[in-house]
Coordinates of C-alpha atoms in Angstrom, one line a residue:
M1 CA 0.0 0.0 0.0
K2 CA 1.3 3.4 -1.0
I3 CA 1.9 6.1 1.6
W4 CA -0.9 8.4 0.3
E5 CA -3.3 5.5 0.3
Q6 CA -2.4 4.8 3.9
W7 CA -2.9 8.4 4.7
I8 CA -6.3 8.5 3.1
L9 CA -7.4 5.3 4.9
M10 CA -6.2 6.6 8.3
R11 CA -8.0 9.9 7.8
A12 CA -11.3 8.0 6.9
I13 CA -11.1 5.7 9.8
F14 CA -10.4 8.4 12.3
S15 CA -13.3 10.4 11.0
L16 CA -15.6 7.5 11.6
I17 CA -14.1 6.9 15.1
R18 CA -14.7 10.5 16.2
S19 CA -18.3 10.4 15.1
S20 CA -19.0 7.2 17.2
H21 CA -19.1 6.6 20.9
L22 CA -16.0 4.6 21.9
S23 CA -14.1 4.4 25.1
I24 CA -10.5 5.4 25.5
D25 CA -9.2 1.8 25.5
Q26 CA -11.1 1.1 22.3
L27 CA -9.5 4.3 20.7
R28 CA -6.0 3.1 21.6
T29 CA -6.6 -0.4 20.2
I30 CA -7.9 1.1 17.0
Q31 CA -4.8 3.3 16.6
C32 CA -2.5 0.3 17.1
E33 CA -4.5 -1.9 14.6
I34 CA -4.4 0.9 12.0
L35 CA -0.7 1.3 12.3
K36 CA -0.1 -2.4 12.0
F37 CA -2.4 -2.6 9.0
C38 CA -0.6 0.2 7.3
C39 CA 2.8 -1.6 7.8
N40 CA 1.4 -4.9 6.6
P41 CA -1.8 -4.4 4.4
R42 CA -2.3 -8.2 4.1
R43 CA -2.8 -8.4 7.8
P44 CA -6.6 -8.3 8.6
L45 CA -7.8 -5.0 10.2
L46 CA -9.3 -6.0 13.6
L47 CA -11.4 -3.2 14.9
P48 CA -13.4 -3.3 18.2
T49 CA -17.1 -3.2 18.0
R50 CA -19.0 0.1 18.7
A51 CA -19.6 0.8 22.3
P52 CA -23.1 0.6 23.6
P53 CA -25.2 3.8 23.7
S54 CA -24.6 4.2 27.4
T55 CA -20.9 5.0 26.8
S56 CA -19.4 8.4 25.8
L57 CA -16.1 10.0 25.0
F58 CA -16.8 12.6 27.6
S59 CA -16.2 10.5 30.6
S60 CA -15.0 11.9 33.9
H61 CA -11.4 11.8 34.7
Q62 CA -12.0 10.2 38.0
Q63 CA -13.9 7.3 36.5
S64 CA -12.0 4.2 35.4
T65 CA -11.6 3.8 31.7
K66 CA -12.8 0.2 32.0
S67 CA -16.1 1.1 33.7
P68 CA -18.9 0.3 31.3
S69 CA -21.3 2.9 32.7
R70 CA -20.6 6.5 31.6
R71 CA -22.9 9.6 31.4
V72 CA -24.3 10.2 27.9
L73 CA -24.5 13.7 26.6
S74 CA -28.1 14.6 25.6
S75 CA -26.8 17.4 23.5
R76 CA -23.3 18.9 22.7
A77 CA -24.9 22.4 23.0
D78 CA -25.6 21.8 26.7
L79 CA -22.3 23.0 28.1
F80 CA -22.8 22.0 31.7
S81 CA -23.8 18.5 30.8
R82 CA -20.2 17.8 29.9
P83 CA -17.9 16.2 32.5
Q84 CA -16.0 18.7 34.7
L85 CA -12.3 17.6 34.3
S86 CA -9.4 18.7 36.4
V87 CA -6.9 17.1 34.0
S88 CA -7.1 17.0 30.3
R89 CA -7.9 13.7 28.5
G90 CA -5.0 13.9 26.2
P91 CA -2.7 13.5 24.7
F92 CA -2.9 10.1 22.9
F93 CA 0.6 8.9 21.9
I94 CA 1.2 7.6 18.4
P95 CA 4.5 5.8 18.0
T96 CA 6.7 7.1 15.2
V97 CA 8.4 3.7 14.7
E98 CA 7.4 0.5 16.3
G99 CA 9.3 -0.1 19.5
S100 CA 10.5 3.6 19.7
P101 CA 10.1 5.5 22.9
F102 CA 9.3 8.7 21.0
F103 CA 5.8 9.5 19.9
K104 CA 3.6 12.1 18.1
T105 CA 0.7 13.4 20.2
D106 CA -3.0 13.6 19.3
P107 CA -5.5 15.2 19.9
V108 CA -3.5 18.2 21.0
G109 CA -3.8 21.8 19.6
I110 CA -0.2 22.5 18.8
N111 CA 0.7 26.1 18.6
R112 CA 0.7 27.6 15.0
V113 CA 1.5 30.9 13.6
G114 CA -0.6 33.5 15.3
F115 CA -2.3 31.3 17.8
R116 CA -1.6 29.1 20.8
Y117 CA -3.6 26.6 22.8
S118 CA -4.0 25.4 26.4
P119 CA -6.3 22.8 28.1
A120 CA -9.6 24.1 29.3
G121 CA -12.1 22.7 31.8
I122 CA -15.8 23.5 32.5
K123 CA -16.8 25.0 35.8
P124 CA -19.9 24.0 37.8
S125 CA -23.2 25.4 36.7
G126 CA -24.0 28.8 38.2
C127 CA -20.6 30.4 37.5
Y128 CA -20.5 33.6 35.5
Y129 CA -17.4 32.5 33.5
P130 CA -17.9 28.8 32.6
F131 CA -14.3 27.8 31.8
R132 CA -11.2 27.4 33.8
T133 CA -7.6 26.4 33.4
I134 CA -6.8 22.7 33.9
E135 CA -3.7 20.5 33.7
S136 CA -2.6 17.7 31.3
N137 CA -0.7 14.6 32.2
P138 CA 1.9 14.3 33.5
C139 CA 1.3 17.1 35.9
S140 CA 5.0 18.2 36.3
Y141 CA 7.6 20.4 34.7
R142 CA 8.3 19.1 31.2
I143 CA 8.1 20.0 27.5
S144 CA 4.7 21.5 26.6
W145 CA 2.6 19.3 24.4
E146 CA 1.2 22.4 22.7
D147 CA 4.1 24.7 22.7
R148 CA 6.4 22.8 20.4
S149 CA 7.0 22.2 16.7
P150 CA 4.9 19.2 15.4
F151 CA 8.2 17.8 14.0
V152 CA 9.6 17.4 17.5
H153 CA 8.8 13.9 18.9
V154 CA 8.5 13.3 22.6
T155 CA 8.5 10.6 25.2
K156 CA 5.5 9.9 27.4
D157 CA 7.0 11.7 30.4
G158 CA 7.7 14.9 28.3
L159 CA 11.4 14.9 29.1
G160 CA 12.8 13.2 26.0
L161 CA 13.0 15.0 22.7
L162 CA 13.8 13.8 19.2
G163 CA 14.2 16.0 16.1
T164 CA 13.4 15.0 12.5
K165 CA 14.8 17.4 9.9
G166 CA 16.1 20.9 10.0
F167 CA 16.0 23.1 13.1
R168 CA 12.8 22.5 15.2
S169 CA 12.2 23.8 18.7
A170 CA 10.1 23.3 21.8
R171 CA 9.4 25.2 25.0
C172 CA 8.6 23.9 28.5
N173 CA 5.2 24.3 30.1
A174 CA 5.9 27.0 32.6
P175 CA 7.8 30.3 32.2
V176 CA 10.3 32.0 34.5
R177 CA 9.1 35.5 35.5
E178 CA 11.4 36.3 38.4
G179 CA 14.0 34.6 40.7
R180 CA 16.9 32.3 40.1
W181 CA 16.3 28.9 38.5
Y182 CA 18.5 26.0 37.2
M183 CA 17.9 22.8 35.2
E184 CA 20.0 20.3 33.3
V185 CA 19.9 18.9 29.7
K186 CA 21.7 15.8 28.7
V187 CA 22.8 15.6 25.1
V188 CA 22.0 12.0 23.9
R189 CA 22.9 12.7 20.3
G190 CA 24.3 16.0 19.0
G191 CA 27.6 17.8 18.5
G192 CA 27.8 16.9 14.8
D193 CA 27.4 13.2 15.3
P194 CA 26.3 11.3 12.1
S195 CA 22.5 11.3 11.5
L196 CA 20.7 8.0 11.8
E197 CA 18.4 9.1 9.0
G198 CA 21.4 9.7 6.6
H199 CA 21.4 13.6 6.8
R200 CA 24.9 14.7 5.7
E201 CA 24.9 17.8 8.0
G202 CA 24.8 15.6 11.2
C203 CA 23.0 16.2 14.4
H204 CA 23.2 19.5 16.4
I205 CA 21.5 21.1 19.2
R206 CA 21.1 24.6 20.7
L207 CA 20.0 25.3 24.3
G208 CA 18.8 28.5 25.9
W209 CA 15.9 30.6 27.0
G210 CA 13.3 32.3 24.9
R211 CA 10.1 34.3 25.1
R212 CA 6.6 33.5 23.7
E213 CA 7.3 35.5 20.5
A214 CA 10.4 33.4 19.5
P215 CA 9.4 31.1 16.5
L216 CA 9.4 27.3 16.9
N217 CA 10.5 26.4 13.4
G218 CA 14.0 27.9 13.9
P219 CA 16.8 27.7 16.4
V220 CA 17.1 29.5 19.8
G221 CA 19.0 32.8 19.3
L222 CA 17.4 33.3 15.9
D223 CA 16.2 36.8 16.9
G224 CA 16.1 39.1 20.0
Y225 CA 13.4 37.0 21.7
S226 CA 15.8 34.2 22.7
Y227 CA 19.3 33.5 23.8
G228 CA 21.2 30.3 22.9
Y229 CA 24.3 28.2 23.3
R230 CA 25.6 26.4 20.3
D231 CA 27.0 22.9 20.5
K232 CA 29.4 22.9 17.5
T233 CA 31.6 25.8 18.5
G234 CA 30.5 26.8 21.9
D235 CA 29.3 30.2 20.7
K236 CA 26.5 32.1 22.3
V237 CA 23.9 33.2 19.9
N238 CA 21.5 36.2 19.9
L239 CA 20.0 38.0 16.9
S240 CA 21.6 35.2 14.8
R241 CA 25.0 36.6 15.7
P242 CA 27.4 34.0 17.2
R243 CA 29.9 35.3 19.8
P244 CA 32.7 33.3 21.3
Y245 CA 31.6 32.0 24.7
G246 CA 32.4 28.5 26.1
C247 CA 33.6 25.0 25.1
P248 CA 31.8 22.9 22.4
I249 CA 29.2 20.4 23.4
K250 CA 29.2 16.8 22.3
S251 CA 27.1 13.8 22.8
G252 CA 27.0 12.6 26.4
D253 CA 27.6 16.0 27.9
V254 CA 25.3 17.4 30.5
V255 CA 24.5 21.1 30.1
G256 CA 23.3 23.2 33.1
M257 CA 21.1 26.2 32.2
Y258 CA 20.9 29.1 34.7
I259 CA 18.7 32.2 34.6
S260 CA 18.4 35.0 37.1
L261 CA 15.6 37.6 36.7
P262 CA 14.8 40.6 39.0
P263 CA 11.5 40.8 40.9
R264 CA 8.6 41.7 38.8
R265 CA 7.4 45.2 38.9
K266 CA 4.0 46.1 40.1
P267 CA 1.5 47.7 37.5
N268 CA 0.7 51.3 37.9
K269 CA -3.0 51.4 38.8
K270 CA -3.3 55.0 37.7
D271 CA -1.9 54.1 34.2
P272 CA -4.5 52.2 32.3
Y273 CA -2.0 51.5 29.4
D274 CA 0.7 50.0 31.6
P275 CA 1.8 46.7 30.1
A276 CA 2.3 45.1 33.5
H277 CA -1.4 44.9 34.0
L278 CA -2.8 41.3 34.1
K279 CA -5.4 40.7 31.4
R280 CA -6.3 37.5 29.6
E281 CA -7.9 37.3 26.2
R282 CA -8.8 33.8 25.3
I283 CA -11.7 31.9 23.7
A284 CA -12.8 28.3 24.7
I285 CA -13.3 26.0 21.7
D286 CA -14.0 22.3 21.2
L287 CA -11.0 20.4 19.8
K288 CA -11.8 16.8 18.9
G289 CA -14.0 16.5 22.0
Q290 CA -11.8 18.3 24.4
E291 CA -12.3 21.9 25.5
V292 CA -9.2 24.1 24.9
F293 CA -8.4 27.7 25.1
E294 CA -7.5 29.3 21.8
I295 CA -5.3 32.5 22.4
Q296 CA -4.0 35.0 19.9
E297 CA -0.2 34.9 20.1
Y298 CA 1.7 38.0 20.9
P299 CA 3.1 39.5 17.7
Q300 CA 6.7 40.5 17.2
S301 CA 7.1 44.2 17.6
K302 CA 8.7 46.3 14.8
E303 CA 11.4 47.5 17.3
M304 CA 12.6 43.9 17.7
I305 CA 12.5 43.3 14.0
V306 CA 14.6 46.4 13.4
L307 CA 17.3 44.8 15.6
M308 CA 17.7 42.1 13.0
D309 CA 18.6 44.6 10.3
Y310 CA 22.1 45.1 11.7
S311 CA 24.1 44.7 8.5
G312 CA 23.1 48.2 7.0
K313 CA 23.6 46.8 3.5
S314 CA 21.5 47.9 0.6
S315 CA 18.7 45.8 -0.4
N316 CA 19.4 46.7 -4.1
T317 CA 21.5 43.9 -5.5
A318 CA 21.1 44.9 -9.2
S319 CA 24.3 44.3 -11.2
L320 CA 25.7 46.7 -13.7
P321 CA 26.8 45.5 -17.2
S322 CA 30.3 44.5 -17.5
T323 CA 32.8 46.8 -19.5
S324 CA 34.8 43.8 -20.6
N325 CA 34.5 42.5 -24.1
K326 CA 35.4 38.9 -23.0
K327 CA 32.9 36.2 -23.0
S328 CA 31.0 35.2 -19.9
G329 CA 33.1 32.1 -19.8
S330 CA 36.1 34.0 -18.6
G331 CA 34.9 33.8 -15.1
K332 CA 34.8 37.6 -14.4
L333 CA 31.8 38.6 -12.3
P334 CA 29.8 41.7 -13.4
E335 CA 30.5 44.9 -11.6
R336 CA 28.3 45.9 -8.7
G337 CA 26.6 49.2 -8.4
P338 CA 27.6 51.7 -5.7
A339 CA 26.4 50.7 -2.2
A340 CA 23.3 52.6 -1.2
P341 CA 23.3 54.3 2.2
A342 CA 21.8 52.3 5.1
R343 CA 18.0 52.6 5.4
P344 CA 17.1 55.3 8.1
V345 CA 15.6 54.0 11.2
A346 CA 12.1 55.3 11.9
D347 CA 11.9 58.0 14.5
N348 CA 8.7 56.7 16.2
L349 CA 10.3 53.5 17.4
R350 CA 9.6 52.8 21.0
P351 CA 12.5 52.2 23.4
L352 CA 13.3 48.5 24.4
P353 CA 13.4 48.2 28.1
T354 CA 15.7 45.7 29.7
L355 CA 15.7 43.8 33.0
S356 CA 18.5 45.1 35.1
D357 CA 20.7 42.6 37.0
S358 CA 19.3 39.7 34.8
R359 CA 21.7 37.2 33.4
I360 CA 22.0 33.8 31.7
A361 CA 24.8 31.3 32.3
F362 CA 25.6 27.8 31.2
F363 CA 27.5 24.9 32.8
V364 CA 29.1 21.9 31.0
N365 CA 29.6 18.8 33.1
G366 CA 29.6 21.0 36.2
Q367 CA 32.0 23.6 34.8
C368 CA 30.8 27.1 34.8
Q369 CA 31.2 28.8 31.4
G370 CA 30.6 32.3 32.8
I371 CA 28.0 34.8 32.1
A372 CA 26.6 34.4 28.6
F373 CA 24.0 37.2 28.6
Q374 CA 23.0 39.9 30.9
D375 CA 20.5 42.8 31.0
L376 CA 18.0 40.7 29.0
Y377 CA 15.1 42.4 27.1
D378 CA 12.0 42.8 29.2
F379 CA 9.4 40.1 28.5
L380 CA 6.4 42.6 28.9
Q381 CA 4.9 44.0 25.8
L382 CA 5.9 47.4 24.7
R383 CA 3.6 50.3 25.8
S384 CA 0.6 51.0 23.5
E385 CA -1.4 54.2 23.8
T386 CA -4.2 53.1 21.5
S387 CA -7.5 53.0 23.3
R388 CA -9.0 49.5 22.9
K389 CA -12.5 50.7 23.7
T390 CA -12.8 52.7 20.5
K391 CA -12.0 49.7 18.5
E392 CA -14.2 47.2 20.3
K393 CA -17.6 46.5 18.7
K394 CA -20.7 46.3 20.7
R395 CA -21.5 42.6 21.2
A396 CA -24.7 41.3 22.7
R397 CA -24.5 38.8 25.6
G398 CA -24.0 35.4 24.3
G399 CA -22.8 36.6 20.9
V400 CA -19.9 35.5 18.8
K401 CA -16.6 36.4 20.5
E402 CA -13.6 37.5 18.3
H403 CA -9.9 37.4 18.9
K404 CA -8.2 40.7 19.7
E405 CA -4.7 41.7 20.4
N406 CA -3.7 41.8 24.1
P407 CA -1.4 44.7 25.0
F408 CA -1.2 43.4 28.6
D409 CA 0.4 40.5 30.4
D410 CA -1.7 37.4 30.4
G411 CA 0.3 35.6 33.0
T412 CA 2.2 33.4 30.5
L413 CA 4.9 36.0 29.6
G414 CA 8.4 35.2 30.7
Y415 CA 11.5 33.3 29.6
Y416 CA 11.0 29.6 28.8
P417 CA 13.6 26.8 28.6
F418 CA 14.1 26.7 24.8
I419 CA 15.4 23.5 23.2
S420 CA 16.3 23.4 19.4
L421 CA 17.2 20.2 17.6
F422 CA 18.8 19.9 14.1
N423 CA 18.0 16.8 12.2
D424 CA 17.5 13.7 14.4
A425 CA 19.3 15.1 17.4
C426 CA 18.1 13.9 20.8
V427 CA 18.2 15.3 24.3
Q428 CA 16.9 14.4 27.8
L429 CA 15.6 17.0 30.2
N430 CA 16.3 17.0 34.0
P431 CA 14.2 19.6 35.8
G432 CA 15.5 18.5 39.2
P433 CA 15.6 18.4 42.2
D434 CA 18.4 15.8 41.7
F435 CA 21.1 16.8 39.2
D436 CA 24.0 14.9 37.7
F437 CA 26.3 17.9 38.4
P438 CA 24.7 20.1 41.1
P439 CA 25.9 23.7 40.8
P440 CA 27.4 25.5 43.9
P441 CA 24.8 27.0 46.4
D442 CA 25.5 30.6 45.3
I443 CA 25.9 30.7 41.5
E444 CA 25.9 34.5 41.5
T445 CA 29.2 34.5 43.5
I446 CA 30.8 32.1 41.1
L447 CA 29.8 34.2 38.1
T448 CA 31.2 37.4 39.5
D449 CA 34.3 35.9 41.0
P450 CA 35.2 32.4 39.6
A451 CA 38.0 32.0 42.3
A452 CA 35.6 32.6 45.2
I453 CA 35.3 29.9 47.8
I454 CA 31.8 28.9 48.8
P455 CA 31.5 28.1 52.5
E456 CA 30.1 24.6 53.3
G457 CA 26.5 24.4 54.6
M458 CA 25.5 27.6 52.8
E459 CA 21.9 27.8 51.9
R460 CA 21.0 27.3 48.3
A461 CA 20.4 30.7 46.5
W462 CA 18.7 29.2 43.5
R463 CA 15.7 26.9 42.9
P464 CA 15.4 23.8 40.6
I465 CA 13.0 24.4 37.7
C466 CA 10.7 21.6 38.8
E467 CA 9.4 23.8 41.6
R468 CA 8.2 26.3 39.1
Y469 CA 5.3 24.2 37.8
P470 CA 3.0 24.1 40.8
E471 CA 3.8 27.8 41.4
F472 CA 2.8 28.6 37.9
M473 CA -0.5 26.6 38.1
Q474 CA -1.4 28.5 41.3
E475 CA -0.9 31.8 39.5
Q476 CA -3.2 30.6 36.7
W477 CA -5.9 29.5 39.0
G478 CA -5.7 32.8 40.8
L479 CA -6.2 34.5 37.4
D480 CA -9.3 32.2 36.9
E481 CA -10.7 33.8 40.0
L482 CA -10.1 37.3 38.7
D483 CA -11.8 36.2 35.3
E484 CA -14.8 35.1 37.4
A485 CA -15.0 38.4 39.3
E486 CA -14.6 40.4 36.1
A487 CA -17.3 38.2 34.4
K488 CA -19.7 38.9 37.4
Q489 CA -19.1 42.7 37.1
E490 CA -19.6 42.5 33.3
F491 CA -22.8 40.6 33.8
A492 CA -24.1 43.2 36.3
R493 CA -23.1 46.0 33.9
S494 CA -24.8 44.2 31.0
D495 CA -27.9 43.6 33.0
A496 CA -28.1 47.3 34.1
L497 CA -27.6 48.3 30.4
E498 CA -30.3 46.0 29.3
K499 CA -32.7 47.3 32.0
A500 CA -32.0 50.9 31.0
E501 CA -32.5 50.1 27.2
A502 CA -35.8 48.2 28.1
E503 CA -37.0 51.3 30.1
K504 CA -36.1 53.7 27.2
H505 CA -37.9 51.4 24.8
S506 CA -41.0 51.3 27.0
Q507 CA -40.9 55.2 27.3
R508 CA -40.7 55.4 23.5
Q509 CA -43.5 53.0 23.1
R510 CA -45.7 55.1 25.6
K511 CA -44.9 58.3 23.8
K512 CA -45.7 56.6 20.4
Q513 CA -49.0 55.4 21.8
Q514 CA -49.8 58.9 23.2
A515 CA -49.1 60.5 19.9
E516 CA -51.2 57.9 18.0
A517 CA -54.1 58.6 20.5
R518 CA -53.9 62.3 19.9
K519 CA -53.9 61.7 16.2
R520 CA -57.0 59.4 16.4
A521 CA -58.8 62.0 18.6
K522 CA -58.2 64.7 15.9
M523 CA -59.4 62.4 13.2
Q524 CA -62.6 61.7 15.2
V525 CA -63.2 65.4 15.7
K526 CA -62.9 66.0 11.9
E527 CA -65.2 63.0 11.1
K528 CA -67.9 64.4 13.6
S529 CA -67.8 68.0 12.1
P530 CA -70.8 68.5 9.5
L531 CA -69.9 69.1 5.9
V532 CA -70.6 72.6 4.4
G533 CA -73.5 72.7 1.9
E534 CA -73.6 74.7 -1.3
D535 CA -76.4 77.1 0.0
E536 CA -75.5 77.4 3.7
H537 CA -72.8 78.6 5.9
I538 CA -71.8 76.9 9.2
Y539 CA -70.4 79.3 11.9
S540 CA -67.7 77.5 13.8
Y541 CA -66.8 78.6 17.3
G542 CA -63.3 78.4 18.5
G543 CA -60.0 77.7 16.7
A544 CA -58.4 79.7 13.9
Q545 CA -58.9 78.7 10.3
P546 CA -56.4 78.7 7.5
S547 CA -56.8 81.5 4.9
P548 CA -58.2 80.4 1.6
L549 CA -55.8 82.8 -0.1
R550 CA -52.8 81.3 1.6
N551 CA -51.4 84.7 2.3
A552 CA -53.0 85.8 5.7
T553 CA -51.7 85.3 9.2
I554 CA -53.9 83.2 11.4
Y555 CA -54.4 84.5 14.9
E556 CA -55.9 82.8 17.9
P557 CA -59.4 84.1 18.7
E558 CA -59.4 86.7 21.5
E559 CA -62.1 88.6 23.2
S560 CA -62.7 91.7 21.1
P561 CA -64.8 94.8 21.9
I562 CA -66.3 94.6 18.4
P563 CA -68.3 91.3 18.2
T564 CA -68.1 89.3 15.1
F565 CA -70.4 86.9 13.5
G566 CA -68.2 84.1 14.8
T567 CA -68.8 84.9 18.6
P568 CA -71.9 84.6 20.8
G569 CA -71.8 88.4 21.5
A570 CA -72.8 89.1 17.9
T571 CA -76.4 88.3 18.7
R572 CA -76.4 91.0 21.4
S573 CA -74.7 93.7 19.2
G574 CA -76.5 96.6 17.7
Y575 CA -75.1 95.7 14.3
T576 CA -77.5 92.6 14.2
S577 CA -81.2 92.2 14.2
E578 CA -83.2 92.1 17.4
N579 CA -83.7 88.4 17.5
G580 CA -80.0 87.8 16.9
E581 CA -80.5 86.1 13.5
V582 CA -78.3 86.7 10.6
D583 CA -79.6 87.0 7.2
A584 CA -77.5 84.9 5.0
D585 CA -78.4 86.0 1.5
E586 CA -76.4 85.9 -1.6
H587 CA -74.7 89.3 -0.8
D588 CA -73.2 88.0 2.5
L589 CA -69.6 87.0 2.7
P590 CA -68.6 83.6 3.9
L591 CA -67.6 83.4 7.6
H592 CA -64.1 82.1 6.9
H593 CA -63.6 85.2 4.8
I594 CA -64.7 87.5 7.5
Q595 CA -62.4 85.8 10.1
G596 CA -59.4 86.6 7.8
L597 CA -60.1 90.4 7.9
T598 CA -58.9 92.9 10.4
N599 CA -61.2 95.2 12.6
V600 CA -60.9 98.0 10.0
D601 CA -62.1 95.8 7.2
Y602 CA -64.9 94.5 9.4
E603 CA -66.6 97.9 9.4
H604 CA -66.6 98.0 5.6
V605 CA -68.2 94.6 5.6
H606 CA -71.2 95.8 7.7
K607 CA -71.5 98.9 5.6
Y608 CA -71.8 96.6 2.7
E609 CA -74.4 94.7 4.5
D610 CA -76.5 97.7 5.3

């Protein structure tokens, strides 16, 4: 069977498996059977039967995988019907070669360009924020299942790493944010040893410390976000610039990695744009039946990118035609044009802060190589003055949530142990507390004065990196509580806004109904008014009438000493008949014409009548 046929078959079978209800043991059996079948297609494919309807992939972590009774999800949309795990289900280990201790991992959301992932769990019902941070097995300091290149294979304990081709990197599962920490890395295969896969370049490693923004498909020290130690020459590397440092590293050596960072500064509460503020931006998604957090990765700043453009060479490499009449076979290269001046650096670049009194040092088989790097770049984001509120779109409660850039610290910023493998190089991590070559109790004294004598019984001034994992998880769970408090406040604000909007809507409806009622009343008055006949005139009492000529000003009726035909006083006036009746013959003017006249014109009208 060809490779592409095997791949199509595996994808088809896995898609069928995910749509069915199978136990974890059955999934592992299916994976092994598929791998054996791909290696030997003539072998029958033995797949377990489908689990009974009472089983589900969403079993509780505390239940045994062999237990036949598991809770069935009535609906995937019902979030709180899912099991509330404290440890992630994954990863499932897929062997790269039969009998090899190194595996691929599935289903795990491996970090990709622009996004990273971490396990998520569901909180009990009644919480304002339904998700929380959970662990993944093994619950100890190791290589992160998610924060590594997919071409780096791992052992089940997360301490063994195997490369494949080219430079691939991996970070550990907890950062260093302050304090002094130490760990060891044993080189199983590296230092230029021949590759087992036949790669002519051999196997190499680079060890060091890096930040979140450092790429995983490249070596440590590639840019300003990481600091590395090179095995071939013993050089230290940063910004892709090697500098002489220590002794070369070969297979079998044990490299100690030490880092010292100053205490973290507290955020300025009066400054809303201080990057030291703690703020998490993450979205919980479903990944192959497991809840995970999807987080937009911190982008590389233009200030750090400018650091890479250190050569100052012109980007224009166009050649000028040669002045020689010889043929091109003479071997003379064409003449180059004059070198252009270096590109000017933008004036609006922000300053790059550093961590004072920070340093990185390496040990080889217990021998201190001295300070490799000091005054490291600060791992916090550069200050951004852009107001986020002006860019945020109004979103209704329960609506679709979108990723947005986070200018603040989300609790995962810091320096991580950074392991880079070239071709099929192999290393073994030792996070402590027992080391092959324990360093002196006070590493800082040795770094400043190599000839200093450390007194016996001195208390250790550094900590093994294995102690960082439980400390980091406590920090994450503390941030979960802050997220819950913020979600509660946001819920209260949204509820108040909804009530205010509902009150405004009801007021608008009442005003609209009142306006419609007034309009209906006016229409009813008009309908009840009698129509004017051809041979009779109706004298209306009250409001002003519009001028038929459209050029007279309408005034509100007022009490006048001169009574008119439109007022009751007209019947008691000497200008009328004794019985108060008005003769409406063909010489009389219409009433609406009379109301449009002034008092002076009114006398002329009565003279006309006499």
